JSON list of C-alpha atoms in Angstrom, two decimals:
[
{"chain": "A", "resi": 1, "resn": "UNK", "atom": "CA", "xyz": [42.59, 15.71, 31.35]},
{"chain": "A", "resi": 2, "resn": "UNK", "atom": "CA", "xyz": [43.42, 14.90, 27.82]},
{"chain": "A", "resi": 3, "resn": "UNK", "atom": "CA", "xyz": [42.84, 11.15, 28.04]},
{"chain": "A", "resi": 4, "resn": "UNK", "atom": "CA", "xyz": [39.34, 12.00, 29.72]},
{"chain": "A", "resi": 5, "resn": "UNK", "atom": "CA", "xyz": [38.91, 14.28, 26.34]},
{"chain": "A", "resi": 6, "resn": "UNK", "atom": "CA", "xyz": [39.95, 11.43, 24.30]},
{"chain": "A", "resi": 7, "resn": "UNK", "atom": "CA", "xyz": [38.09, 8.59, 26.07]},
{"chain": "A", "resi": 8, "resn": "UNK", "atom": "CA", "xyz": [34.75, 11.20, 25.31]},
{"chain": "A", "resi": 9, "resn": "UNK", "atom": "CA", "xyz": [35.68, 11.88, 21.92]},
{"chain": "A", "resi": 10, "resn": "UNK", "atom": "CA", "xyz": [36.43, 7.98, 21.13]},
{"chain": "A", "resi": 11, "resn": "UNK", "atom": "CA", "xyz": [32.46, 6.55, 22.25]},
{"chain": "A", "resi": 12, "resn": "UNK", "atom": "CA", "xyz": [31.27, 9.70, 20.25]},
{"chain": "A", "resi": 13, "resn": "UNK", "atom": "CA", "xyz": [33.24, 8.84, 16.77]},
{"chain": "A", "resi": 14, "resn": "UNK", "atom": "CA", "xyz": [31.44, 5.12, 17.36]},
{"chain": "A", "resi": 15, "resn": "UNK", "atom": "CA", "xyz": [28.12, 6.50, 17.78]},
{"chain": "A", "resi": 16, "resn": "UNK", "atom": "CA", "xyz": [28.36, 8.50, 14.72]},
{"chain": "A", "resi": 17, "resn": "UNK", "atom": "CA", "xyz": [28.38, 6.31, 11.96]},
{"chain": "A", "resi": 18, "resn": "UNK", "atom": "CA", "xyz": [26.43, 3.70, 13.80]},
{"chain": "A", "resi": 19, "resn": "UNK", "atom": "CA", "xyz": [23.64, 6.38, 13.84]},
{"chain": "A", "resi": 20, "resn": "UNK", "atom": "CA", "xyz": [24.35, 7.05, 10.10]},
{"chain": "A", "resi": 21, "resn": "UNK", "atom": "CA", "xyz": [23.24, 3.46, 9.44]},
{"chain": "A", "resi": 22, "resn": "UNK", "atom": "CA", "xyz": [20.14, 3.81, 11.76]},
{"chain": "A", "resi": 23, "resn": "UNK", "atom": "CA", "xyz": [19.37, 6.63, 9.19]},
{"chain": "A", "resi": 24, "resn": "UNK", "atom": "CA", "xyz": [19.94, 4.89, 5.98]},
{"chain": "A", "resi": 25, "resn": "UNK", "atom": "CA", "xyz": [17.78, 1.71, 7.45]},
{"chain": "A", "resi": 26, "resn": "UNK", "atom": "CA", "xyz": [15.04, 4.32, 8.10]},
{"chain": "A", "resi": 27, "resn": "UNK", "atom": "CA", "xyz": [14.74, 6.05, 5.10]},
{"chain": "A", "resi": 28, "resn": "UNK", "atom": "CA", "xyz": [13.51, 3.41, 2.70]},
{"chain": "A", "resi": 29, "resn": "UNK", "atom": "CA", "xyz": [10.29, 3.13, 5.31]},
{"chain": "A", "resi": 30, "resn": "UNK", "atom": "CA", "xyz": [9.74, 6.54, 5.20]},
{"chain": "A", "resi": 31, "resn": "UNK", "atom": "CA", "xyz": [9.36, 7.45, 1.80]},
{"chain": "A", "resi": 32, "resn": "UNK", "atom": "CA", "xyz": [6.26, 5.13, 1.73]},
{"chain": "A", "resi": 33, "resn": "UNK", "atom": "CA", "xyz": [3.23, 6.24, 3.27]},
{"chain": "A", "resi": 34, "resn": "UNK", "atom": "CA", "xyz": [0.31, 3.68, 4.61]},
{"chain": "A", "resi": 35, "resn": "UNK", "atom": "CA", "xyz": [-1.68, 3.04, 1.62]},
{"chain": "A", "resi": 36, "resn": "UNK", "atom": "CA", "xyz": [-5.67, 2.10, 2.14]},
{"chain": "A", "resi": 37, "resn": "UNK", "atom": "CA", "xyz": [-6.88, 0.23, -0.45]},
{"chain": "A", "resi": 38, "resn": "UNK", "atom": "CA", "xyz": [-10.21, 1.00, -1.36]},
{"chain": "A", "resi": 39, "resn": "UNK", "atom": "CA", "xyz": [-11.49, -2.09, -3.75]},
{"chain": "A", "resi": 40, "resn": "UNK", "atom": "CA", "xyz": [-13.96, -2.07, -6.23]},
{"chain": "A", "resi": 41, "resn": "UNK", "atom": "CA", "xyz": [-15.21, -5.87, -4.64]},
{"chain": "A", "resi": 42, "resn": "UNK", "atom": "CA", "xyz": [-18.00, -6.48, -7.29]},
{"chain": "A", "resi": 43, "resn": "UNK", "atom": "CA", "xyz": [-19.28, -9.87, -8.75]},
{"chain": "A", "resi": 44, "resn": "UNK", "atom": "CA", "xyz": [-17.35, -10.57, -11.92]},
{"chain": "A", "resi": 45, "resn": "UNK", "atom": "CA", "xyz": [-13.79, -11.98, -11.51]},
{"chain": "A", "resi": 46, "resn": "UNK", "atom": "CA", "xyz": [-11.88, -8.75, -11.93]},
{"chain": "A", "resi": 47, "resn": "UNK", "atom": "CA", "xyz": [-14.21, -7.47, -8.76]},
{"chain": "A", "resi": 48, "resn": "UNK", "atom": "CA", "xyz": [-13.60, -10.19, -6.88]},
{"chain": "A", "resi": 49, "resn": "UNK", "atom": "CA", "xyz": [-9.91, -9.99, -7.64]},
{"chain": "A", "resi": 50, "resn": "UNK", "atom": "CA", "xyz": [-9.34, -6.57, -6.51]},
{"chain": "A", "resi": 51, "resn": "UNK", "atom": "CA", "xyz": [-10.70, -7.51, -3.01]},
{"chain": "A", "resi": 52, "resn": "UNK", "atom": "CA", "xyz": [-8.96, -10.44, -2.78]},
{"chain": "A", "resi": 53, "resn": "UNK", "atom": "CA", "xyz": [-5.52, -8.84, -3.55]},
{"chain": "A", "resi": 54, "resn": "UNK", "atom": "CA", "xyz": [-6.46, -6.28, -1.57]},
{"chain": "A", "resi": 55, "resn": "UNK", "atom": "CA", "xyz": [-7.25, -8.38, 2.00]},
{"chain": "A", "resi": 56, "resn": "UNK", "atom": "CA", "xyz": [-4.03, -10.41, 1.12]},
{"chain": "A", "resi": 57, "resn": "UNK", "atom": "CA", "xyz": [-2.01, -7.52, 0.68]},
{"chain": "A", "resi": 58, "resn": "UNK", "atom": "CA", "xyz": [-3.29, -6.41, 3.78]},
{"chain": "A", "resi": 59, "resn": "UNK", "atom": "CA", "xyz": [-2.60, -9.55, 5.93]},
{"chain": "A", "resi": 60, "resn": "UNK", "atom": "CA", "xyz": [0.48, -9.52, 4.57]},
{"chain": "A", "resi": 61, "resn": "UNK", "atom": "CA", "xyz": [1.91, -6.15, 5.60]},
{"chain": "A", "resi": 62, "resn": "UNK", "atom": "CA", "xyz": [-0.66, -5.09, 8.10]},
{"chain": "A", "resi": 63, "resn": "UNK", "atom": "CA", "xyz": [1.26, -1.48, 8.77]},
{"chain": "A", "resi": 64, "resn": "UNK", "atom": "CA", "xyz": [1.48, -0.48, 5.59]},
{"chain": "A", "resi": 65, "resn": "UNK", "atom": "CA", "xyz": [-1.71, -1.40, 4.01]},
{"chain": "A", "resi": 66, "resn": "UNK", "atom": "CA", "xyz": [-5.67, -1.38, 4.74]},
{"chain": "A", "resi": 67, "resn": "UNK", "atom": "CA", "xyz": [-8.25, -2.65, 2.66]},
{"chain": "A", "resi": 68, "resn": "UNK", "atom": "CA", "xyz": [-11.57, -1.54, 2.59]},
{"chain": "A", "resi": 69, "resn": "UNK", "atom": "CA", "xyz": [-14.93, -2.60, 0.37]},
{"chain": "A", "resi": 70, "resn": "UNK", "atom": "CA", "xyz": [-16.02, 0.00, -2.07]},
{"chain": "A", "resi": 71, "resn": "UNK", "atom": "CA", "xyz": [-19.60, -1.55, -1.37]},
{"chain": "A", "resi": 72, "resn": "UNK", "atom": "CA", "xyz": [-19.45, -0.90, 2.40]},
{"chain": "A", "resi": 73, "resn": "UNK", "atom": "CA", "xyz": [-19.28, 2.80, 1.90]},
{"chain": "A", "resi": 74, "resn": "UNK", "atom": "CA", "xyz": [-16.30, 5.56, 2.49]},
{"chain": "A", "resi": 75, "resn": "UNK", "atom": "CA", "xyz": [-16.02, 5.98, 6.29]},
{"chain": "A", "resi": 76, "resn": "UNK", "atom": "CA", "xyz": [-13.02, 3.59, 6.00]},
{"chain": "A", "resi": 77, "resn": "UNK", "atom": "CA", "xyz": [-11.50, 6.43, 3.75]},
{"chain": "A", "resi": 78, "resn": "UNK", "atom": "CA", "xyz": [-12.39, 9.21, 5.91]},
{"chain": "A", "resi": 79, "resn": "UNK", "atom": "CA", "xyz": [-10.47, 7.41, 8.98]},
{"chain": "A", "resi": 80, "resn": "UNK", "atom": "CA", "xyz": [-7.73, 6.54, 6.45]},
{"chain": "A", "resi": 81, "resn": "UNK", "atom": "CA", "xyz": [-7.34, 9.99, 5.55]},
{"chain": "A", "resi": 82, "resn": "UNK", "atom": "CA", "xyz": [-7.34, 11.38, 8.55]},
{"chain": "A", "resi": 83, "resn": "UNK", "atom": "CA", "xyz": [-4.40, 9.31, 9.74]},
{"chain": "A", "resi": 84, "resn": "UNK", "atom": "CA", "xyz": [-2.43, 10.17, 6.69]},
{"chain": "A", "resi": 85, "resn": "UNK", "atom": "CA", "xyz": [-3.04, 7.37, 5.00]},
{"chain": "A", "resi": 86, "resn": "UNK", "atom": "CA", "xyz": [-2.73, 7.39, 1.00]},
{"chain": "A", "resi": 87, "resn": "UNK", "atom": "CA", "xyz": [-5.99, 6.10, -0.94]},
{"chain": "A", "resi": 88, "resn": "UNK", "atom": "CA", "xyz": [-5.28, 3.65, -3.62]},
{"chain": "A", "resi": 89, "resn": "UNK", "atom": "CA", "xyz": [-8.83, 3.49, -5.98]},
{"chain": "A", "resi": 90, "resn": "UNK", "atom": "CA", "xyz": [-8.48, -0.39, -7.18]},
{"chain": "A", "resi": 91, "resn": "UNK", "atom": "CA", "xyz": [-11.27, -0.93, -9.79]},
{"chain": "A", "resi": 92, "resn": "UNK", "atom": "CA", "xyz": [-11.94, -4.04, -11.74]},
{"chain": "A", "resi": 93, "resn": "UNK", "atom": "CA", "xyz": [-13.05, -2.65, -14.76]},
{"chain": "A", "resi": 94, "resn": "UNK", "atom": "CA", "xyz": [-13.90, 0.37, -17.14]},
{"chain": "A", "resi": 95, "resn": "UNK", "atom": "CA", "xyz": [-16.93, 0.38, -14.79]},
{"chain": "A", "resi": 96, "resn": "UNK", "atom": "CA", "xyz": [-14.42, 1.86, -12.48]},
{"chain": "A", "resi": 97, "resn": "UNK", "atom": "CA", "xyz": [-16.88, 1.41, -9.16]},
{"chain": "A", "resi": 98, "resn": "UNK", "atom": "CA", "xyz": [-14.07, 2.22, -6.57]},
{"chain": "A", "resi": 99, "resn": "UNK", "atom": "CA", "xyz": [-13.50, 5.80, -8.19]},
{"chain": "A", "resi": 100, "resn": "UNK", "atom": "CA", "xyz": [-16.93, 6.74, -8.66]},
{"chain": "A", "resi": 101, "resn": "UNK", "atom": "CA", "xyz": [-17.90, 5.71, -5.10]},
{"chain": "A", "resi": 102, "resn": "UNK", "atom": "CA", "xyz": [-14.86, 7.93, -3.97]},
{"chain": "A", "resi": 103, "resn": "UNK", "atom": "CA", "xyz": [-16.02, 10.57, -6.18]},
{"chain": "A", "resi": 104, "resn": "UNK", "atom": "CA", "xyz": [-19.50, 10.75, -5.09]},
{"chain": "A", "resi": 105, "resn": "UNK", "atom": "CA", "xyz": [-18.11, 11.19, -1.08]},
{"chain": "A", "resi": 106, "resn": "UNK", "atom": "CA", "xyz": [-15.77, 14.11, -2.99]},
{"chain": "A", "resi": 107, "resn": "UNK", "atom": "CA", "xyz": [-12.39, 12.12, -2.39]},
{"chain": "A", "resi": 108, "resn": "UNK", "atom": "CA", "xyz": [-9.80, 11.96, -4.72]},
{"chain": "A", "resi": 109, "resn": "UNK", "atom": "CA", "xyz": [-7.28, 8.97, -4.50]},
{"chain": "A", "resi": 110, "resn": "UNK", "atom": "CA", "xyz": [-3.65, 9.48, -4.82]},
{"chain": "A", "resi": 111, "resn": "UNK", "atom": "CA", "xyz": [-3.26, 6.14, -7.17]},
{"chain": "A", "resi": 112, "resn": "UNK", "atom": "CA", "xyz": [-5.76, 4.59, -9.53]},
{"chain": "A", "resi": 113, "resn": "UNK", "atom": "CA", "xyz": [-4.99, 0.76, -10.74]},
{"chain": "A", "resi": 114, "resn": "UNK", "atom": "CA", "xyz": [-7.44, -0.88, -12.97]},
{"chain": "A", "resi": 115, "resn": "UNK", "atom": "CA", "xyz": [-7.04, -5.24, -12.73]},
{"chain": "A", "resi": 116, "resn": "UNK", "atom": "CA", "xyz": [-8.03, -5.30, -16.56]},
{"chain": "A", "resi": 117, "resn": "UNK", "atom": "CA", "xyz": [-5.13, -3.00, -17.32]},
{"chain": "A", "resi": 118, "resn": "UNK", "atom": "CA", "xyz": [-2.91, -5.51, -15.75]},
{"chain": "A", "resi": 119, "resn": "UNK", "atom": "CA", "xyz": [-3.80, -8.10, -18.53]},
{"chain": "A", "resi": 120, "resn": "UNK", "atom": "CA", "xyz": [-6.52, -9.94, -16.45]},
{"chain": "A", "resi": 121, "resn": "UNK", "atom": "CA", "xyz": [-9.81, -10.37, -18.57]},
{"chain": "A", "resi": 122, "resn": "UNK", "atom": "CA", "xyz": [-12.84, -9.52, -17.32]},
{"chain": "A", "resi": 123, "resn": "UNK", "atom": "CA", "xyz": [-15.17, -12.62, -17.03]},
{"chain": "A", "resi": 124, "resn": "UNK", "atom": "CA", "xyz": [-16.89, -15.48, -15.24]},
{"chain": "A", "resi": 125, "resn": "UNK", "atom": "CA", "xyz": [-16.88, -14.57, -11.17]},
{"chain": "A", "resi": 126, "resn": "UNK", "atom": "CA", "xyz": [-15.35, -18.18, -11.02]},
{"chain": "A", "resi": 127, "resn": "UNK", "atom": "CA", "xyz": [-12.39, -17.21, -13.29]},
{"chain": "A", "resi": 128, "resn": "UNK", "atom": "CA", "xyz": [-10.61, -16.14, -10.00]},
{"chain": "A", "resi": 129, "resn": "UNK", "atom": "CA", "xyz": [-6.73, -17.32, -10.21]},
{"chain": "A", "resi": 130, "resn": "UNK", "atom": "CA", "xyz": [-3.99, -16.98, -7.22]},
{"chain": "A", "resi": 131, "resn": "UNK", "atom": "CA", "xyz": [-1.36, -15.91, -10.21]},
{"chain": "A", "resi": 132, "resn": "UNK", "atom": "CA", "xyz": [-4.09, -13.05, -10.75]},
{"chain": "A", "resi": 133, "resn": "UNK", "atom": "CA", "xyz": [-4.08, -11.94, -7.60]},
{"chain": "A", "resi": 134, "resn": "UNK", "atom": "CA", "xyz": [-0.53, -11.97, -6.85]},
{"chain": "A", "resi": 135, "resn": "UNK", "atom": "CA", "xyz": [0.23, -9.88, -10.27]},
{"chain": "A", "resi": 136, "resn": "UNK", "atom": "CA", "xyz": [-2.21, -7.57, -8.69]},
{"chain": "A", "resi": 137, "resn": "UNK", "atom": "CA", "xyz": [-0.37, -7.21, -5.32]},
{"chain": "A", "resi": 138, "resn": "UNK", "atom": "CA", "xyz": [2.70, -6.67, -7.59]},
{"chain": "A", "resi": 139, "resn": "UNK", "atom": "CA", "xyz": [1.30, -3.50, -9.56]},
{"chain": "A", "resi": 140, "resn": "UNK", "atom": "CA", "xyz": [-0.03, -2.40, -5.71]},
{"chain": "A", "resi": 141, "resn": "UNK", "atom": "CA", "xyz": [3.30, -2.42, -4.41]},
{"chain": "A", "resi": 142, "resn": "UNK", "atom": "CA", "xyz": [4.69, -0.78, -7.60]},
{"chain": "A", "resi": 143, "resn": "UNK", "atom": "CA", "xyz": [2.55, 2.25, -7.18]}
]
């Protein structure tokens, strides 16, 4: 009977710490939440650039982010929300189009990025540069 106890006990020690790791590997994911990224999308270059990061960012990590127009209106949010998403207001400018859309539907976003606070000029809509809209996806990430 005590080799049966030890031949129990022995699978159970190997479990343990290989459930310890499936822990630590889960964590990281966890502390993030989904993040919908609700972009200002109007015609000057910073506008443009916030959709454009946004949709990228998007297609890139499809279960973590969402994007959604500012000019298409807030039901996006409202589904967003109710799935526990996060809402991430990206505006272009001191025009700040994303918030005050979310504002006027009474929704408050969790994070607020402005693109010409990242150093991008506001400008010609054709002034639209990949390096731009990967810095973006950078400060998105950092949030």
């Amino acid at each position: 009977m005590e080799s049966k106890g030890k031949e129990q006990k022995g699978p159970l020690e190997q479990k343990e710490p290989l459930s310890g790791r499936i822990n630590e590997v889960k964590n990281p994911s966890e502390k993030r939440r989904n993040t919908l990224i609700f972009a200002c999308s109007g015609l000057s270059n910073t506008g443009k650039l916030t959709m454009q990061a946004a949709s990228t960012l998007a297609f890139r990590r499809p279960g973590l982010y969402r994007a959604a127009a500012a000019l298409k209106g807030t039901s996006t949010v409202e589904d967003a929300l109710s799935e526990g998403f996060r809402i991430l207001a990206l505006d272009g400018c001191t025009d700040r189009c994303a918030t005050k859309k979310l504002n006027e539907a009474g929704v408050q976003a969790e994070v607020y990025l402005m693109v010409t606070e990242l150093g991008i000029e506001k400008t010609r809509p054709s002034d639209v540069k990949p390096e731009y809209i990967e810095k973006i996806i950078r400060a998105i990430k950092d949030a």
